[in-house]
mmCIF file of C-alpha atoms and ligand atoms in Angstrom:
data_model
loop_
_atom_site.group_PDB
_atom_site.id
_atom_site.type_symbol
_atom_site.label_atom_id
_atom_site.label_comp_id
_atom_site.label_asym_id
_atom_site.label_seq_id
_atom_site.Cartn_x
_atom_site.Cartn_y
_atom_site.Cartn_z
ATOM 1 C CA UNK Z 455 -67.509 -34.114 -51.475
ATOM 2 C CA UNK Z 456 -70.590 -35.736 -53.024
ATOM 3 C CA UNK Z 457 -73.591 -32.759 -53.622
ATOM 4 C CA UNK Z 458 -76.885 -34.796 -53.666
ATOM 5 C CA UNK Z 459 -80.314 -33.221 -54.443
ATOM 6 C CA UNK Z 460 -82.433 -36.103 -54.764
ATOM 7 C CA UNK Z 461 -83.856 -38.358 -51.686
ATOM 8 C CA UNK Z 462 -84.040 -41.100 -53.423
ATOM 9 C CA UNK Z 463 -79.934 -41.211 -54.330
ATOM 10 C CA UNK Z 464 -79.338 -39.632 -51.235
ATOM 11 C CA UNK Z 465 -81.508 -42.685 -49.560
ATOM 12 C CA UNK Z 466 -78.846 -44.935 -51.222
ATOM 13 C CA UNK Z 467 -75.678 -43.752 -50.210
ATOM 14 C CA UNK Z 468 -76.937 -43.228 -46.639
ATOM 15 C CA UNK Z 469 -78.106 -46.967 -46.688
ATOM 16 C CA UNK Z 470 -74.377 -48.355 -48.433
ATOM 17 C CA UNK Z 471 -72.676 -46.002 -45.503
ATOM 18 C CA UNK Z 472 -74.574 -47.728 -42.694
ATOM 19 C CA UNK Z 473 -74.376 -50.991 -43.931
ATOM 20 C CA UNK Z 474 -69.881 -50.394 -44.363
ATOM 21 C CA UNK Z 475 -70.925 -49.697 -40.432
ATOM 22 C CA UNK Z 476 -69.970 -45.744 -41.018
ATOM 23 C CA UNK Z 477 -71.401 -43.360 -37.947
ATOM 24 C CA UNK Z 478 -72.785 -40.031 -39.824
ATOM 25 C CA UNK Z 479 -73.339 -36.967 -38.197
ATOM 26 C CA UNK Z 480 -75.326 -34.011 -39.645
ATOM 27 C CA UNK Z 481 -75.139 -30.474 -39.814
ATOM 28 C CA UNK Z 482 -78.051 -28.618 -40.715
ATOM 29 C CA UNK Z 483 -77.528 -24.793 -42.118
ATOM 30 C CA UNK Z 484 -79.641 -22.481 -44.550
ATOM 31 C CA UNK Z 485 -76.211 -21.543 -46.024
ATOM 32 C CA UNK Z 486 -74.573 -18.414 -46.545
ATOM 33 C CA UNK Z 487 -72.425 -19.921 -44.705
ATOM 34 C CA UNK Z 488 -69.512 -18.450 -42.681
ATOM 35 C CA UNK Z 489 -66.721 -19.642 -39.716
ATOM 36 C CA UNK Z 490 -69.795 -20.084 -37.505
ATOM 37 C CA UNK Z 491 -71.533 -22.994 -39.582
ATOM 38 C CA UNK Z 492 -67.935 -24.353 -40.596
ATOM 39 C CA UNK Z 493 -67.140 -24.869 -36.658
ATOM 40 C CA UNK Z 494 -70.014 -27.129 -36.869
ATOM 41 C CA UNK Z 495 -68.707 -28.898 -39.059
ATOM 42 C CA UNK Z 496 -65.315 -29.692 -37.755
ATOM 43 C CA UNK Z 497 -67.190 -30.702 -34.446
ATOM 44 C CA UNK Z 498 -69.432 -32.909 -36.779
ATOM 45 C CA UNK Z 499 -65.654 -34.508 -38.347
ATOM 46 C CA UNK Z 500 -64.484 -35.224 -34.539
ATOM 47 C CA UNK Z 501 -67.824 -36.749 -34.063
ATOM 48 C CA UNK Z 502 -68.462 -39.668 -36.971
ATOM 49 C CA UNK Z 503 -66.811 -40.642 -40.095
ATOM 50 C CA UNK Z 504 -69.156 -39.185 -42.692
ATOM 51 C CA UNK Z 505 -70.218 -35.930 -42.201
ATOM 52 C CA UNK Z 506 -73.674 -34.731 -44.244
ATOM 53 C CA UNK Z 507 -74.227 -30.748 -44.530
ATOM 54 C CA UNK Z 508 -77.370 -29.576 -45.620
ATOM 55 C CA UNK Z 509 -78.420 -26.187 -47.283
ATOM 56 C CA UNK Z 510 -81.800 -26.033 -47.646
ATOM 57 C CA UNK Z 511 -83.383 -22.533 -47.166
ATOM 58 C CA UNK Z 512 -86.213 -23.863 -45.040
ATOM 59 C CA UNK Z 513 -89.900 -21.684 -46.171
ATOM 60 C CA UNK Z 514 -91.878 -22.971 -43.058
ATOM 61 C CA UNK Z 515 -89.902 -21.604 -40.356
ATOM 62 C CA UNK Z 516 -90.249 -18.024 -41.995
ATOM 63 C CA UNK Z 517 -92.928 -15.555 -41.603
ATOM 64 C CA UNK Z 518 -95.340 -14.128 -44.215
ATOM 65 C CA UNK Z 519 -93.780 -10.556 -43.925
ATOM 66 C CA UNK Z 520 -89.762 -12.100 -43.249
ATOM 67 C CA UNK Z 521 -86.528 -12.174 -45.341
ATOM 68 C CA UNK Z 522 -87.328 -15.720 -47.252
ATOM 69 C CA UNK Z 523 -87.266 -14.321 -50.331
ATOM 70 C CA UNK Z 524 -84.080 -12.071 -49.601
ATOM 71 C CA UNK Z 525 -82.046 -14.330 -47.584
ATOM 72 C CA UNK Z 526 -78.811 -14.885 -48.906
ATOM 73 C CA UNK Z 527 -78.749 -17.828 -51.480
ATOM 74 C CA UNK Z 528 -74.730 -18.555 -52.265
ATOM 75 C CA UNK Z 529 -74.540 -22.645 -52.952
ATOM 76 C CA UNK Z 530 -71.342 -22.146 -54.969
ATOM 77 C CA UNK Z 531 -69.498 -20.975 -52.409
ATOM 78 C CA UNK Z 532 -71.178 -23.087 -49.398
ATOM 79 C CA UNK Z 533 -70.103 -25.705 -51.721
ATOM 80 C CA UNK Z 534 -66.440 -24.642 -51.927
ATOM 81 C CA UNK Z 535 -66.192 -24.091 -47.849
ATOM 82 C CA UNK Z 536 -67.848 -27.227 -47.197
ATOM 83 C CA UNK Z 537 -65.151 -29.496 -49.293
ATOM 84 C CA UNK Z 538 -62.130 -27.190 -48.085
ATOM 85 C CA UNK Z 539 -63.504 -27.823 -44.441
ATOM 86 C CA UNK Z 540 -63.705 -31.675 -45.526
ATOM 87 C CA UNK Z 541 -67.520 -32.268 -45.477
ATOM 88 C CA UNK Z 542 -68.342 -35.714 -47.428
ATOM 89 C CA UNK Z 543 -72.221 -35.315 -48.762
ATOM 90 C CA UNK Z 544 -73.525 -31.632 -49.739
ATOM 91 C CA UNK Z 545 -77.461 -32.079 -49.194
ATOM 92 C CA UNK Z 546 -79.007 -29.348 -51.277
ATOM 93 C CA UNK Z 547 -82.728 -30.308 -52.031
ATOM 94 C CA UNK Z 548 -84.794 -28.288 -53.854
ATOM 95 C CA UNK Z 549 -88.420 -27.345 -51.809
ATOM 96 C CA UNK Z 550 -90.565 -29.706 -53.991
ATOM 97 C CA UNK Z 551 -87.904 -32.112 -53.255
ATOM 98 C CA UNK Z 552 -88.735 -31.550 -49.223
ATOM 99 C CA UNK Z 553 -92.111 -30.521 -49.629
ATOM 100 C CA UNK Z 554 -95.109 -32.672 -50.911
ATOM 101 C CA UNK Z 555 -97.973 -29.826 -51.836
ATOM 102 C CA UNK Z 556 -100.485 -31.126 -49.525
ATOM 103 C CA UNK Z 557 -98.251 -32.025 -47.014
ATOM 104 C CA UNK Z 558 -99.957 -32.092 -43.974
ATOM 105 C CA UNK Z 559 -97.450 -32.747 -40.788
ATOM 106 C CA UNK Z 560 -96.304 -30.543 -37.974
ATOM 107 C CA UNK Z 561 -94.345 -31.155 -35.283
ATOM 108 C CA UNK Z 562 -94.841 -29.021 -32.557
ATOM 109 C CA UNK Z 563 -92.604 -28.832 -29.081
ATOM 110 C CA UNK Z 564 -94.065 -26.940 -26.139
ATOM 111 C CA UNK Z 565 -92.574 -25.437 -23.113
ATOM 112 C CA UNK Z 566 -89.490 -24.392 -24.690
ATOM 113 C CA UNK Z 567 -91.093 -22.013 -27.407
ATOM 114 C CA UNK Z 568 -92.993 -19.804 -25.061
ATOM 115 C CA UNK Z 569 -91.672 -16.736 -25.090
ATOM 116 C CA UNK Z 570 -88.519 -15.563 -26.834
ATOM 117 C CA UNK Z 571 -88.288 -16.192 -30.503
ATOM 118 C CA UNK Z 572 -91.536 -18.489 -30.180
ATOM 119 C CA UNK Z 573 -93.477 -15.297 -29.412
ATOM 120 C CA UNK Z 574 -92.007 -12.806 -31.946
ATOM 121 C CA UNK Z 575 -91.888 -15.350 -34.759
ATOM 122 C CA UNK Z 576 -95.054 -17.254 -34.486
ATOM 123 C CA UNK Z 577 -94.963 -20.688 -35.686
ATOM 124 C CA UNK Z 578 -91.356 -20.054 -36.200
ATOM 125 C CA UNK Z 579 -90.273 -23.703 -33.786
ATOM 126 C CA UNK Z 580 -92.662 -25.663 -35.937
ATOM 127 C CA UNK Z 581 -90.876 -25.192 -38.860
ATOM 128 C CA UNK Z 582 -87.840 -25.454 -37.629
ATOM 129 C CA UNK Z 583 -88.570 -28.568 -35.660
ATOM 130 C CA UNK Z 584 -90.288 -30.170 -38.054
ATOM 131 C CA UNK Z 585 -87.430 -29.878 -40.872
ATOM 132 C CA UNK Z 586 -84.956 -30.960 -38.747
ATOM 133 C CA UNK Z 587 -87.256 -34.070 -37.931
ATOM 134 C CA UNK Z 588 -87.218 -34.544 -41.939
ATOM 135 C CA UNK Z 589 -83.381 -34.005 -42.162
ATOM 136 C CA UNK Z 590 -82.588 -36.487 -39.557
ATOM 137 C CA UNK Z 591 -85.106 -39.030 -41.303
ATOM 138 C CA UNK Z 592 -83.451 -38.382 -44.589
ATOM 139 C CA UNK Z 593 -79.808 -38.828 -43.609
ATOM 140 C CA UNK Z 594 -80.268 -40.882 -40.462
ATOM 141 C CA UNK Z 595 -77.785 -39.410 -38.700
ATOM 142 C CA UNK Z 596 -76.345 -40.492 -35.481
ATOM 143 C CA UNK Z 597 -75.223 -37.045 -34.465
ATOM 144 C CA UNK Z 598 -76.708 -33.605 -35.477
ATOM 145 C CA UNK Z 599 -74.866 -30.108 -34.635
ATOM 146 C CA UNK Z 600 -76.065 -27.229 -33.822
ATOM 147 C CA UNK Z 601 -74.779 -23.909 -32.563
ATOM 148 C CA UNK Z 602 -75.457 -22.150 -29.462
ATOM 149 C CA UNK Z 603 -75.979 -19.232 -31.231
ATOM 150 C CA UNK Z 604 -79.524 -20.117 -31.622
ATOM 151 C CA UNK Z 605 -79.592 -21.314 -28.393
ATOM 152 C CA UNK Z 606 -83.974 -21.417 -28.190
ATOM 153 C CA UNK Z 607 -83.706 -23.542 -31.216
ATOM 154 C CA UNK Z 608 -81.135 -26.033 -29.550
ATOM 155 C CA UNK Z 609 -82.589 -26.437 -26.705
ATOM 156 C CA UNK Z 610 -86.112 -27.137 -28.664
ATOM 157 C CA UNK Z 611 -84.327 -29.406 -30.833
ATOM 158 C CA UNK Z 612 -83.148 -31.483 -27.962
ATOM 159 C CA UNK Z 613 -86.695 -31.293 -26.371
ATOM 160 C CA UNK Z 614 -88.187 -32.592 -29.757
ATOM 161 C CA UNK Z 615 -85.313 -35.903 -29.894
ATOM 162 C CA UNK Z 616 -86.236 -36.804 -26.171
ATOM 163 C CA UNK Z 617 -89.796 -36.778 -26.438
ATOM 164 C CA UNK Z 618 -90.293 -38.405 -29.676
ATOM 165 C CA UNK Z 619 -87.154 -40.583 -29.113
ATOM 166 C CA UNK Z 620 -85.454 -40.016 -31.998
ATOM 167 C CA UNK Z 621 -82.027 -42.494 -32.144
ATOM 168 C CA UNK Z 622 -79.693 -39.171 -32.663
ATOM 169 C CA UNK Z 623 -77.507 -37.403 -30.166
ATOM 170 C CA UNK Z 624 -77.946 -33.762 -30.699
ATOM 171 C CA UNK Z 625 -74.287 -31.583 -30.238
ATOM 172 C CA UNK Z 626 -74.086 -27.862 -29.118
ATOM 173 C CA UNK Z 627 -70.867 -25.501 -30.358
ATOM 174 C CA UNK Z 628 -70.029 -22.490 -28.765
ATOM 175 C CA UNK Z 629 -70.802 -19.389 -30.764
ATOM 176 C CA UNK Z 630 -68.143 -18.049 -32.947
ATOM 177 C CA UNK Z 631 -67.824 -14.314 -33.346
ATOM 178 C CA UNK Z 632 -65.699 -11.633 -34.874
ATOM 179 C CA UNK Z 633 -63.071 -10.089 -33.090
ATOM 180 C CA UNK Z 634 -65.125 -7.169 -32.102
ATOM 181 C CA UNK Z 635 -67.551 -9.639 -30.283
ATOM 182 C CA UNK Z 636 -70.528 -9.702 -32.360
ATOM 183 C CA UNK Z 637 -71.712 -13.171 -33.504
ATOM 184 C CA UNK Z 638 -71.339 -14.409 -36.808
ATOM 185 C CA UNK Z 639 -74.663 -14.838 -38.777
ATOM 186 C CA UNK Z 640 -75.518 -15.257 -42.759
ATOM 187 C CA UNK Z 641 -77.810 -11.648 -41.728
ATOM 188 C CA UNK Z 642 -74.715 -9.693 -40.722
ATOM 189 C CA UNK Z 643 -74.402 -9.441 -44.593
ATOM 190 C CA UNK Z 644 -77.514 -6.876 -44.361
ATOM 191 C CA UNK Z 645 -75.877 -4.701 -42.511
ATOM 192 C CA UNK Z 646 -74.525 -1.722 -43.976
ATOM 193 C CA UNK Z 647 -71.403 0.050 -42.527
ATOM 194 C CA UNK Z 648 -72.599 2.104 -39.850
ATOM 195 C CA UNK Z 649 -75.391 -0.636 -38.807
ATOM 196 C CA UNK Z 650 -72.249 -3.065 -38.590
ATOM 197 C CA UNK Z 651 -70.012 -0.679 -36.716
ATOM 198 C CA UNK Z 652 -73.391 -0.366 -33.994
ATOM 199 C CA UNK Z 653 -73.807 -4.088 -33.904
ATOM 200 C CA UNK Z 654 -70.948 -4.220 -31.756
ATOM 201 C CA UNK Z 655 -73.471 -2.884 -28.783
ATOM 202 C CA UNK Z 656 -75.115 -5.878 -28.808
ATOM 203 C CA UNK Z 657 -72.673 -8.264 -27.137
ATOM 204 C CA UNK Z 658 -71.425 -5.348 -25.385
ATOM 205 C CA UNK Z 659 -74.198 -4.054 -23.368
ATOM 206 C CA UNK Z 660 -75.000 -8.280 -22.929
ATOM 207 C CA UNK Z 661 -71.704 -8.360 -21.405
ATOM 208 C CA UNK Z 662 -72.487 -5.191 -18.957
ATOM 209 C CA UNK Z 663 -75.363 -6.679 -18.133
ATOM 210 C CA UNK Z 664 -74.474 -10.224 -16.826
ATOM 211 C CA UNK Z 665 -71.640 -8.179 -15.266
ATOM 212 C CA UNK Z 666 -74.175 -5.818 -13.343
ATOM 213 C CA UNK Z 667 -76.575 -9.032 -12.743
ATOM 214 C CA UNK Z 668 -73.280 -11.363 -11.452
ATOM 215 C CA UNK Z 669 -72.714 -7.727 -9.048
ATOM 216 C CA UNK Z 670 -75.988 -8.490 -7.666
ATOM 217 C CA UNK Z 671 -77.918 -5.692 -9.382
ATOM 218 C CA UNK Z 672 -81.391 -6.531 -9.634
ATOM 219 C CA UNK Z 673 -82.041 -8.697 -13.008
ATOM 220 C CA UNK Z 674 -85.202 -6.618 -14.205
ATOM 221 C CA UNK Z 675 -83.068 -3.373 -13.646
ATOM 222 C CA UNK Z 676 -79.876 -4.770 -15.922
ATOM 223 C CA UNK Z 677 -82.181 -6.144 -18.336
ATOM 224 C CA UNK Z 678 -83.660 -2.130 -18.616
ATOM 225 C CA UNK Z 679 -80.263 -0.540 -18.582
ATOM 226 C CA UNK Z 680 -79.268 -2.972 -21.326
ATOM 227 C CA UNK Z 681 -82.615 -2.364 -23.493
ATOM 228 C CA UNK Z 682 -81.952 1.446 -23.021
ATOM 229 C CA UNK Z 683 -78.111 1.115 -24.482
ATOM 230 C CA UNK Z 684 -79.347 -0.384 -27.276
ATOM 231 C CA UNK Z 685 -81.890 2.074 -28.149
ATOM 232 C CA UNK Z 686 -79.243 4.806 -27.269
ATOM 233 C CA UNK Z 687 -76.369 3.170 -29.308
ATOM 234 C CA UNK Z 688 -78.690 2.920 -32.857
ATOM 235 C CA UNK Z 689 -81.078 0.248 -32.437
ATOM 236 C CA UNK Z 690 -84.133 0.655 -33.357
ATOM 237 C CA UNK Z 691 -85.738 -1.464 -31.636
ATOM 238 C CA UNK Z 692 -85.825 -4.611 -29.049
ATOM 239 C CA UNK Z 693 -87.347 -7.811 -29.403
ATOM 240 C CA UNK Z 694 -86.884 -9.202 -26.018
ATOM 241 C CA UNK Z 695 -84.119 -9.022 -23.325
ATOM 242 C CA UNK Z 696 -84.471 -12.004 -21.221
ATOM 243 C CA UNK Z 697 -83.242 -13.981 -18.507
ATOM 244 C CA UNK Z 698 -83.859 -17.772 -18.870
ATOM 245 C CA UNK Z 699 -82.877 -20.701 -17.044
ATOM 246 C CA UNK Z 700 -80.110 -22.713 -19.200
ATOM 247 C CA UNK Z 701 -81.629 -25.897 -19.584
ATOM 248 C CA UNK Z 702 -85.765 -25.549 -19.452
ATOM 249 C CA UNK Z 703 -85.479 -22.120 -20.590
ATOM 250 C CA UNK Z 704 -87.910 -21.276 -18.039
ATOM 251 C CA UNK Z 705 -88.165 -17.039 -16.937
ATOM 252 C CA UNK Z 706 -85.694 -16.447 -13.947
ATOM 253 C CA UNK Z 707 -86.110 -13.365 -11.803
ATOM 254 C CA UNK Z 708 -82.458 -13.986 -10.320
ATOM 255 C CA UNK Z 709 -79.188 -15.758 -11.200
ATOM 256 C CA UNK Z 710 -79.069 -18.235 -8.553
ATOM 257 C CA UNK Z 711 -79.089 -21.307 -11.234
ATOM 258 C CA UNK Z 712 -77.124 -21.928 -14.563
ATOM 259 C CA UNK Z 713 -78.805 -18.932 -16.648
ATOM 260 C CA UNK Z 714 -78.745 -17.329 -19.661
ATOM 261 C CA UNK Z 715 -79.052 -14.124 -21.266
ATOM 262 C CA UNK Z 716 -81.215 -14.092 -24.652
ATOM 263 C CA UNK Z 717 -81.871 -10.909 -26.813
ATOM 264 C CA UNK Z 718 -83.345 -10.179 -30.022
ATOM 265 C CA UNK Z 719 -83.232 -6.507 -31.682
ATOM 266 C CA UNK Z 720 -83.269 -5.036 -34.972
ATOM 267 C CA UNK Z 721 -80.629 -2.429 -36.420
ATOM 268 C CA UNK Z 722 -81.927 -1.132 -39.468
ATOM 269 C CA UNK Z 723 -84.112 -3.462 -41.132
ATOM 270 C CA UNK Z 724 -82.021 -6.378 -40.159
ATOM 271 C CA UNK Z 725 -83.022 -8.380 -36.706
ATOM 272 C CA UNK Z 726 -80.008 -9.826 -34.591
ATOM 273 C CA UNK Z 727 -80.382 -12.561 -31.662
ATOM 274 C CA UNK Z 728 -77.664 -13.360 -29.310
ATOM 275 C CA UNK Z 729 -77.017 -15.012 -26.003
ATOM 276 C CA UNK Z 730 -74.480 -15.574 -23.368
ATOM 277 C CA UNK Z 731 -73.734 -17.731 -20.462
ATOM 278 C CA UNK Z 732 -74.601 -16.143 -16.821
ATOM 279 C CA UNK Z 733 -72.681 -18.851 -14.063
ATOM 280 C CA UNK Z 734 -74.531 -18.758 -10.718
ATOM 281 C CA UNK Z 735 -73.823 -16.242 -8.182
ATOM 282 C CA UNK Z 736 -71.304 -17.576 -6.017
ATOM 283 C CA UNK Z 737 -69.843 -19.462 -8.829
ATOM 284 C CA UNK Z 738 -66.464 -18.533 -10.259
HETATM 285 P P1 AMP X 1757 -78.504 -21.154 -40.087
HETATM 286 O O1 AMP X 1757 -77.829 -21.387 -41.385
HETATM 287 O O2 AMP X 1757 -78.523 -19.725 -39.651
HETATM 288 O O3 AMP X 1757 -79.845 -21.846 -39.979
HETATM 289 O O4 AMP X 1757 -77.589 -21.864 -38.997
HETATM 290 C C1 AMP X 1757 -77.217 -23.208 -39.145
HETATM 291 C C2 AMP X 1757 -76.537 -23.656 -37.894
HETATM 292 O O5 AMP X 1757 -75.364 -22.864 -37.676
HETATM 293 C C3 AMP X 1757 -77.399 -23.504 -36.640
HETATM 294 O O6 AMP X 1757 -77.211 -24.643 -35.791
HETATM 295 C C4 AMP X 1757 -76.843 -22.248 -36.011
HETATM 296 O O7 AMP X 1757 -77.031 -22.183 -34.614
HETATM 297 C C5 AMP X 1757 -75.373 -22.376 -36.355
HETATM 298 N N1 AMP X 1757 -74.687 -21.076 -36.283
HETATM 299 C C6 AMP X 1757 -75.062 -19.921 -36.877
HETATM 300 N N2 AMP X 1757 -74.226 -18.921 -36.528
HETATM 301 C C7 AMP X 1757 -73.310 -19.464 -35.685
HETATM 302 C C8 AMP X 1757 -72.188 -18.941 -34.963
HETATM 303 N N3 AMP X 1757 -71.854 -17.658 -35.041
HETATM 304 N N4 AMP X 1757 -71.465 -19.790 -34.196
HETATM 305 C C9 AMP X 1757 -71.814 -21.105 -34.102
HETATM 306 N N5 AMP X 1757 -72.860 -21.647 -34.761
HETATM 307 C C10 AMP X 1757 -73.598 -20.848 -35.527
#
């Protein structure tokens, strides 16, 4: 595996891959990585012959009073995984490498942001969009994957490469989690013991909830009861606990569509997101 950290070289050996006629797909990650981000990219082998990861601890798409300057920064060992898991180009720029200092361009998607993660992390999306609109200029990829376990993100992304008709076909993986249910993430390493051992609540009281909803309990009442076993089982406190339709993301009252459940809460000082599937009622 080749670790690049200049555009310039990594402009070249894009440009000799394309011109051999190699497809290159990308995976984009902030590192830390774990089983989660390596799923991504064995999908991303399946997908192209090259396969570029990036670790690039993005500053735009954090907030003034967020964990950028704590976030876990562990490039020796995202740089073992990534070989063992037979990734061919490690791109790790540094920020002045990314960033011009008056850089002035934004990319901003609509409609999918409202709400959610858009709302508790403002200007959050535009960040997030508007590096991954640099990555996939940088490494011209024809596939990028990401997980479903940021699945506002995803479904932003894939807003963002219709409208502005990027050439890139953007891949979602399921979420990987631990055995006990909760999903993998580079901020499950701020939990301490007990926090960890609450976690576990999370995709519990999800999964009571799209039971109760799937029973035909009303949705605003299983979102409550879900909120409330949170609170009771050592959050602190909840973000949001929403029911969205799958695709446009759009606020559903009732689970008569493709849905899915989205919820952000914080244990300790550490803020955990997670979502799940809810099939139709009628369905399955
Ligand atoms: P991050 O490093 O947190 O920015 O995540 C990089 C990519 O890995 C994103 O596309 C995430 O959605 C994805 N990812 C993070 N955790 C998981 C997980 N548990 N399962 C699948 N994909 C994940």
């Amino acid at each position: 595996m080749q670790l690049i950290n200049q555009q310039a070289q990594l402009r070249t050996v894009i440009g000799g891959l394309k011109k051999e006629g190699k497809s290159v797909a990308l995976v984009p990650t902030m590192g830390a990585l774990h089983q989660g981000h390596l799923a991504l990219v064995e999908r991303a082998r399946s997908l192209a012959d090259v396969v570029v990861a990036s670790v690039f601890v993005n500053p735009t798409q954090f907030g003034p009073d967020e964990d950028f300057d704590a976030y876990p920064r562990t490039l020796d060992d995202d740089r073992r995984l990534l070989d063992e898991c037979g990734a061919d180009i490690l791109w790790a720029p540094a920020t002045t490498e990314v960033y011009a200092p008056n850089h002035s361009t934004t990319v901003t998607v609509s409609g999918t942001t409202d709400g959610l993660c858009g709302a508790a992390r403002p200007g959050h999306f535009d960040g997030v969009t508007t590096i991954v609109a640099k990555l996939c200029n940088q490494t011209q990829p024809d596939y990028a994957v990401f997980g479903e376990k940021d699945y506002q993100q995803l479904a932003t992304i894939r807003r963002m490469v219709r409208d502005l008709d990027m050439p890139v076909q953007i891949v979602g993986v399921t979420t990987i989690r631990e055995a006990d249910g909760l999903a993998l993430s580079s901020r499950n390493r701020y939990l301490s013991e007990t926090e960890r051992a609450a976690a576990v609540a999370l995709p519990v009281a999800m999964r009571q909830a799209i039971q109760s909803i799937r029973a035909g309990e009303p949705v605003d009442r299983s979102l409550v009861t879900l909120e409330g076993t949170l609170l009771a089982g050592g959050f602190s406190s909840v973000d949001y606990a929403q029911l969205r339709d799958a695709d446009t993301l759009e606020p559903l009252t009732s689970a008569d569509a493709p849905a899915r459940l989205l919820v952000a809460a914080h244990i300790g000082k550490t803020r955990l997101i997670d979502n799940m599937a809810v099939e139709p009622i009628g369905s399955g």
